[in-house]
Short mmCIF file of C-alpha atoms in Angstrom, two decimals:
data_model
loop_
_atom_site.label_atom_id
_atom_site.label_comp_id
_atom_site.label_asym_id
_atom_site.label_seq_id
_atom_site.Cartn_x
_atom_site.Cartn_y
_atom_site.Cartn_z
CA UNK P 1 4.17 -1.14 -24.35
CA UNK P 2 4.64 -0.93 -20.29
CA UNK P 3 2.27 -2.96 -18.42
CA UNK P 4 1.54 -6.15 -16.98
CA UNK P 5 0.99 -9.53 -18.20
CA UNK P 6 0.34 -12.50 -16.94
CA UNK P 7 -0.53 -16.33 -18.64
CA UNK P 8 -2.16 -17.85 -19.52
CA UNK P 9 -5.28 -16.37 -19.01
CA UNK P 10 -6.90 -19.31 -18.32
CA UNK P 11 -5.94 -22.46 -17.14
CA UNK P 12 -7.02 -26.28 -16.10
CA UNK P 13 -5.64 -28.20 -14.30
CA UNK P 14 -6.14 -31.68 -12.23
CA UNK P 15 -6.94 -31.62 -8.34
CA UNK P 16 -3.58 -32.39 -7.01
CA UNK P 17 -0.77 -30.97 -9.81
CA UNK P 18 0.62 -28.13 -8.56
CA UNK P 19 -0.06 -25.26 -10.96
CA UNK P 20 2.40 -22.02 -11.46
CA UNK P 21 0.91 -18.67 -12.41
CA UNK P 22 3.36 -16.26 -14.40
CA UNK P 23 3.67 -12.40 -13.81
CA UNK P 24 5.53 -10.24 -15.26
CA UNK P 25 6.37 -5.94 -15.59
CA UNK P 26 8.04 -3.45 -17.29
CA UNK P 27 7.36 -0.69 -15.50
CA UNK P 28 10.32 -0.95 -13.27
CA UNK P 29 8.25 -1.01 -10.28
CA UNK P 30 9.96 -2.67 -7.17
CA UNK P 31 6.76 -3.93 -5.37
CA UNK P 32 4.73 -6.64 -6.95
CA UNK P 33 1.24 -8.23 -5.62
CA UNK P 34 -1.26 -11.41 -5.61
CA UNK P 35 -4.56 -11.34 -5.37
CA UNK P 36 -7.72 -13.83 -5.53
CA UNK P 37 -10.86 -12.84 -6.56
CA UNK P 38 -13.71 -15.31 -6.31
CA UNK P 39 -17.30 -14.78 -8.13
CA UNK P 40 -19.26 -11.83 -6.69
CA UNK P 41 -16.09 -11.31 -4.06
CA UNK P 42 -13.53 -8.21 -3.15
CA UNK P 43 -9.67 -8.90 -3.47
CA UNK P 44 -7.70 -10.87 -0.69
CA UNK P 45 -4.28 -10.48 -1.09
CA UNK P 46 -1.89 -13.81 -1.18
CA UNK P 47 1.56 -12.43 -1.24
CA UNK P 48 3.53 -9.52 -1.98
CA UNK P 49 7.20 -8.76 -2.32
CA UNK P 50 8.60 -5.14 -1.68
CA UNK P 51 12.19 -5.91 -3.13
CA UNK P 52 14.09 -8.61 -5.06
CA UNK P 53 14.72 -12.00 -3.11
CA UNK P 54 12.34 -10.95 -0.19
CA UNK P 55 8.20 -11.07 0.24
CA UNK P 56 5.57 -11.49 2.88
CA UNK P 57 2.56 -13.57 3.08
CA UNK P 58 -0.92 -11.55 2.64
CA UNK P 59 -3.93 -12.66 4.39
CA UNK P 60 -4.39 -16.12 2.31
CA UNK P 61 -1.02 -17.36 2.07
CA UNK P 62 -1.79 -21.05 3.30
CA UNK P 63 -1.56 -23.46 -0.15
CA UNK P 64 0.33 -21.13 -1.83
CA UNK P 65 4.12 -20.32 -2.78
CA UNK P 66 5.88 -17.73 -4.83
CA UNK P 67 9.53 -16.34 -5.59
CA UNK P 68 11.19 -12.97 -6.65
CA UNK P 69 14.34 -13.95 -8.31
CA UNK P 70 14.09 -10.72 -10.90
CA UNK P 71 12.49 -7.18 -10.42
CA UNK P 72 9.96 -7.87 -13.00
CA UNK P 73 9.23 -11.69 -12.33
CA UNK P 74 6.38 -12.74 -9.40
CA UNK P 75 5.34 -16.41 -10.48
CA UNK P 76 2.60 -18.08 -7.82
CA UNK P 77 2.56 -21.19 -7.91
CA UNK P 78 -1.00 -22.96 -6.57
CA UNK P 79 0.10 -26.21 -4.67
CA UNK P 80 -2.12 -28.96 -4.26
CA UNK P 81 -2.18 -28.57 -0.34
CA UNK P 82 -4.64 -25.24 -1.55
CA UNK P 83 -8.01 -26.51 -1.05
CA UNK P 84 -9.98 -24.75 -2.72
CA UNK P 85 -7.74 -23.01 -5.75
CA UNK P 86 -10.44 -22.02 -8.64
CA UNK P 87 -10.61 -18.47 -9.07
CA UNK P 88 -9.44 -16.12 -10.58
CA UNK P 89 -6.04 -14.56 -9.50
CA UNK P 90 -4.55 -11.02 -10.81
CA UNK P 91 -0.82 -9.65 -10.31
CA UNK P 92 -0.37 -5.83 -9.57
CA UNK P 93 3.09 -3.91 -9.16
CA UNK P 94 3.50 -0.48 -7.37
CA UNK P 95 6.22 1.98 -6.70
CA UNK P 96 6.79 4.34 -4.17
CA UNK P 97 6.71 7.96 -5.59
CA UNK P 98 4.99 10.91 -5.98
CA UNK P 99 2.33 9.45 -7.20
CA UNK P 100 1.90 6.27 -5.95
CA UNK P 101 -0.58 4.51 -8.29
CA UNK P 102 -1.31 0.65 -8.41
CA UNK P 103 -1.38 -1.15 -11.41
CA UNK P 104 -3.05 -4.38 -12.59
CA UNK P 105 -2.43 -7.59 -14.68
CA UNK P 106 -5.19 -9.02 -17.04
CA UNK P 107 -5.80 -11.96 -14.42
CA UNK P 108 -6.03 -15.72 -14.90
CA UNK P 109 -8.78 -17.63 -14.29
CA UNK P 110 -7.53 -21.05 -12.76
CA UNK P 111 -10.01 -23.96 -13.02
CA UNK P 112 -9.29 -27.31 -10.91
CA UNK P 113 -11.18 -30.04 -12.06
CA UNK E 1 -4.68 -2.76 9.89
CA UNK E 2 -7.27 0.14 8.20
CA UNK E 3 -10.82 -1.09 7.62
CA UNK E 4 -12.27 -0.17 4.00
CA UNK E 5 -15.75 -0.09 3.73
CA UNK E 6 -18.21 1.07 0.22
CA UNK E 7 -21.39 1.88 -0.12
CA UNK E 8 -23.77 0.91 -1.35
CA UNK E 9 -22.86 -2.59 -2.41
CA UNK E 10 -25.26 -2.47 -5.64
CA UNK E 11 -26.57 0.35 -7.74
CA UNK E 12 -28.79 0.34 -10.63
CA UNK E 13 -29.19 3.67 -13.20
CA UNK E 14 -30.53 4.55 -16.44
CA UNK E 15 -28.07 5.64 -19.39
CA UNK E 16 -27.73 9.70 -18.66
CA UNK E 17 -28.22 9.07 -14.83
CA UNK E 18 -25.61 10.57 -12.24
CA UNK E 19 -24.41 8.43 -9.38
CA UNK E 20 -21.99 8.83 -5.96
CA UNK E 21 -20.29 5.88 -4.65
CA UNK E 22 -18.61 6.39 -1.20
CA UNK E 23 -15.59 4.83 0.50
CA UNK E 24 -15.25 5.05 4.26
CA UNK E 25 -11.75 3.75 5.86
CA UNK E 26 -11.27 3.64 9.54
CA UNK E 27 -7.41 5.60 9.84
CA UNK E 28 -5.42 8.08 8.38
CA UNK E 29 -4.05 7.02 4.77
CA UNK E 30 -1.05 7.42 3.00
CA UNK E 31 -2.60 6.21 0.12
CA UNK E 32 -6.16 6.12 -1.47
CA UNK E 33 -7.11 4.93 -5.07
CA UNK E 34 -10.24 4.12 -6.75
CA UNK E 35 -10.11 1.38 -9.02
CA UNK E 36 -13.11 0.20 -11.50
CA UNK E 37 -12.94 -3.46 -12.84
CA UNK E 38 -14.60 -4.46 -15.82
CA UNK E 39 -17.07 -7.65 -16.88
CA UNK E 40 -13.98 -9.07 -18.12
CA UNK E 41 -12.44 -8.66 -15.04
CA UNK E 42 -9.85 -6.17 -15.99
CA UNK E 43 -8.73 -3.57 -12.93
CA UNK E 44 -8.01 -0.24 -14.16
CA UNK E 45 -7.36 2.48 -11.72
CA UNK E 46 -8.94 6.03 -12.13
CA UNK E 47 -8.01 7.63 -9.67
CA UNK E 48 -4.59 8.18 -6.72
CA UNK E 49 -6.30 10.84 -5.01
CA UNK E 50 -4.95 10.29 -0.71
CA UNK E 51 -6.78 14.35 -0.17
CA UNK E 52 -8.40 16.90 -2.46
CA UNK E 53 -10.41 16.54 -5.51
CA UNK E 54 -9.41 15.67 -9.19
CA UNK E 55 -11.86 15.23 -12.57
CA UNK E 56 -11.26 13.04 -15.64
CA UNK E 57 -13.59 13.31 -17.89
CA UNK E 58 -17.37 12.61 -16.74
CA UNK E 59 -15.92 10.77 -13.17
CA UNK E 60 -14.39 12.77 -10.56
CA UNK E 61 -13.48 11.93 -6.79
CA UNK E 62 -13.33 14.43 -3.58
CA UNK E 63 -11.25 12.63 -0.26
CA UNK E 64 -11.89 14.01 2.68
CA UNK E 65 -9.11 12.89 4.84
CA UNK E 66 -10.07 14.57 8.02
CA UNK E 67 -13.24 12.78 7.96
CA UNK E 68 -11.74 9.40 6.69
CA UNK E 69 -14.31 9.08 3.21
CA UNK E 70 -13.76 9.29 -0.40
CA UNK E 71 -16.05 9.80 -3.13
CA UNK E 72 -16.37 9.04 -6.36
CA UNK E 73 -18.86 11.03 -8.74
CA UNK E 74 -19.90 9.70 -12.15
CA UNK E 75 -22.13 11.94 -14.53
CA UNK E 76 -24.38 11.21 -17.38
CA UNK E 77 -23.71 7.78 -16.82
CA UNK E 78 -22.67 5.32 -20.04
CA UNK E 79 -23.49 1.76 -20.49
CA UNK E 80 -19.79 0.61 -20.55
CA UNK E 81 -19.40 2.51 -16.85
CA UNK E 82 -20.66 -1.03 -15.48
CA UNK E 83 -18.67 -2.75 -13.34
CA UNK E 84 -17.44 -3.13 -9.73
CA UNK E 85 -15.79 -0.04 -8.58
CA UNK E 86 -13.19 -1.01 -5.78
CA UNK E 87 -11.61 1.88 -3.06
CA UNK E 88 -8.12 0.80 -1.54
CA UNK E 89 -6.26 2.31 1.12
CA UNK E 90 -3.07 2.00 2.94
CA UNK E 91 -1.38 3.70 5.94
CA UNK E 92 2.00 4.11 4.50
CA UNK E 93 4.75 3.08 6.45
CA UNK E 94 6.83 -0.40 6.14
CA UNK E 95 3.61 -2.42 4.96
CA UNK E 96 3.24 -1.13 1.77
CA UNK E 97 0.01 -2.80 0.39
CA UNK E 98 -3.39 -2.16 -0.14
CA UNK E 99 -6.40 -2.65 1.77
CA UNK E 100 -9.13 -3.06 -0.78
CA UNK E 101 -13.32 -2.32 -0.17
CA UNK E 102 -15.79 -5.17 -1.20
CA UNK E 103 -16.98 -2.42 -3.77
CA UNK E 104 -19.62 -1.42 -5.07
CA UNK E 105 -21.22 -3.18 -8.27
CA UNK E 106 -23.12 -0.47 -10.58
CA UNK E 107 -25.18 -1.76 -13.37
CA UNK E 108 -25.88 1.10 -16.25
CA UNK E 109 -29.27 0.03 -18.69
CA UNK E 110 -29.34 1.33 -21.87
#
């Protein structure tokens, strides 16, 4: 099947590990995306990456750190310098085309104790 | 960057009932989708629709893009239709992400 998946789907963890988030697609898409959602909230985006080896911060970058090694790879990992990291956070990919459609992971729902 | 704004924020129908949500964003767009996420949090998107009008099923969605608003239509209205529906734009160009809406959280009673 093509898709997205990420894992776990949930996850604890203590207040001050660092915590890494796996993504991953096979739908060949070269643009891949983080999000946080918080309870009742919209989207904010953390990072994205257009291309392989190269990505930009989104508008809540601070505590957080991420690589794109392979086109279908986007781990984020959730340092402890992130203040406030319980949420839930979902991975999307996207390709430029004629139809230019956005697609979604399941999410993971991170829990900091 | 393009401002995305939904209304209304909540909306409450019957089973059977008809609803518009709307989706006003502040530029011209390269993009524009309509996305609907589930109570288990899932994001599946219904519709890439940047101008015109397209129908799947019971939902359908008309953009304006002159006018800078998007709407998305959903008829005799189904308990498992509940959910937060999210708009997203973008302005194309070298920043190619999304701007997403707070949405729009519809709650369909049996």
């Amino acid at each position: 099947d093509g898709g997205i998946t990420q894992s776990p789907k949930y996850l604890f963890r203590k207040e001050g590990q660092n915590v890494t988030l796996s993504c991953e697609q096979n739908l060949n898409h070269d643009a891949m995306y983080w999000y946080r959602q918080d309870p009742g909230q919209g989207l904010r985006l953390i990072y994205y990456s257009q291309i392989v080896n190269d990505f930009q911060k989104g508008d809540i970058a601070e505590g957080y750190s991420v690589s794109r090694e392979k086109k279908e790879s986007f781990p984020l990992t959730v340092t402890s310098a992130q203040k406030n990291p319980t949420a839930f956070y979902l991975c999307a990919s996207r390709n430029r085309g004629r139809e230019d459609t956005q697609y979604f992971g399941p999410g993971t729902r991170l829990t900091v104790l | 960057g393009i401002q995305v704004e939904q209304s209304p924020p909540d909306l409450i129908l019957q089973e059977g009932a008809n609803s518009t949500l709307r989706c006003n964003f502040s530029d011209s767009v390269n993009n524009l989708q309509w996305f609907h996420q589930n109570p288990w949090g899932q994001l599946i998107n219904l519709f890439y629709i940047p101008s015109g009008t397209k129908q799947n099923g019971r939902l359908s969605a008309t953009t304006v893009a002159t006018e800078r608003y998007s709407l998305l239509y959903i008829s005799s209205s189904q308990t498992t239709d509940s959910g937060v529906y999210f708009c997203a734009a973008d302005m194309g160009g070298s920043n190619y992400k999304l701007t997403f809406g707070k949405g729009t959280l519809l709650t369909v009673n049996p």
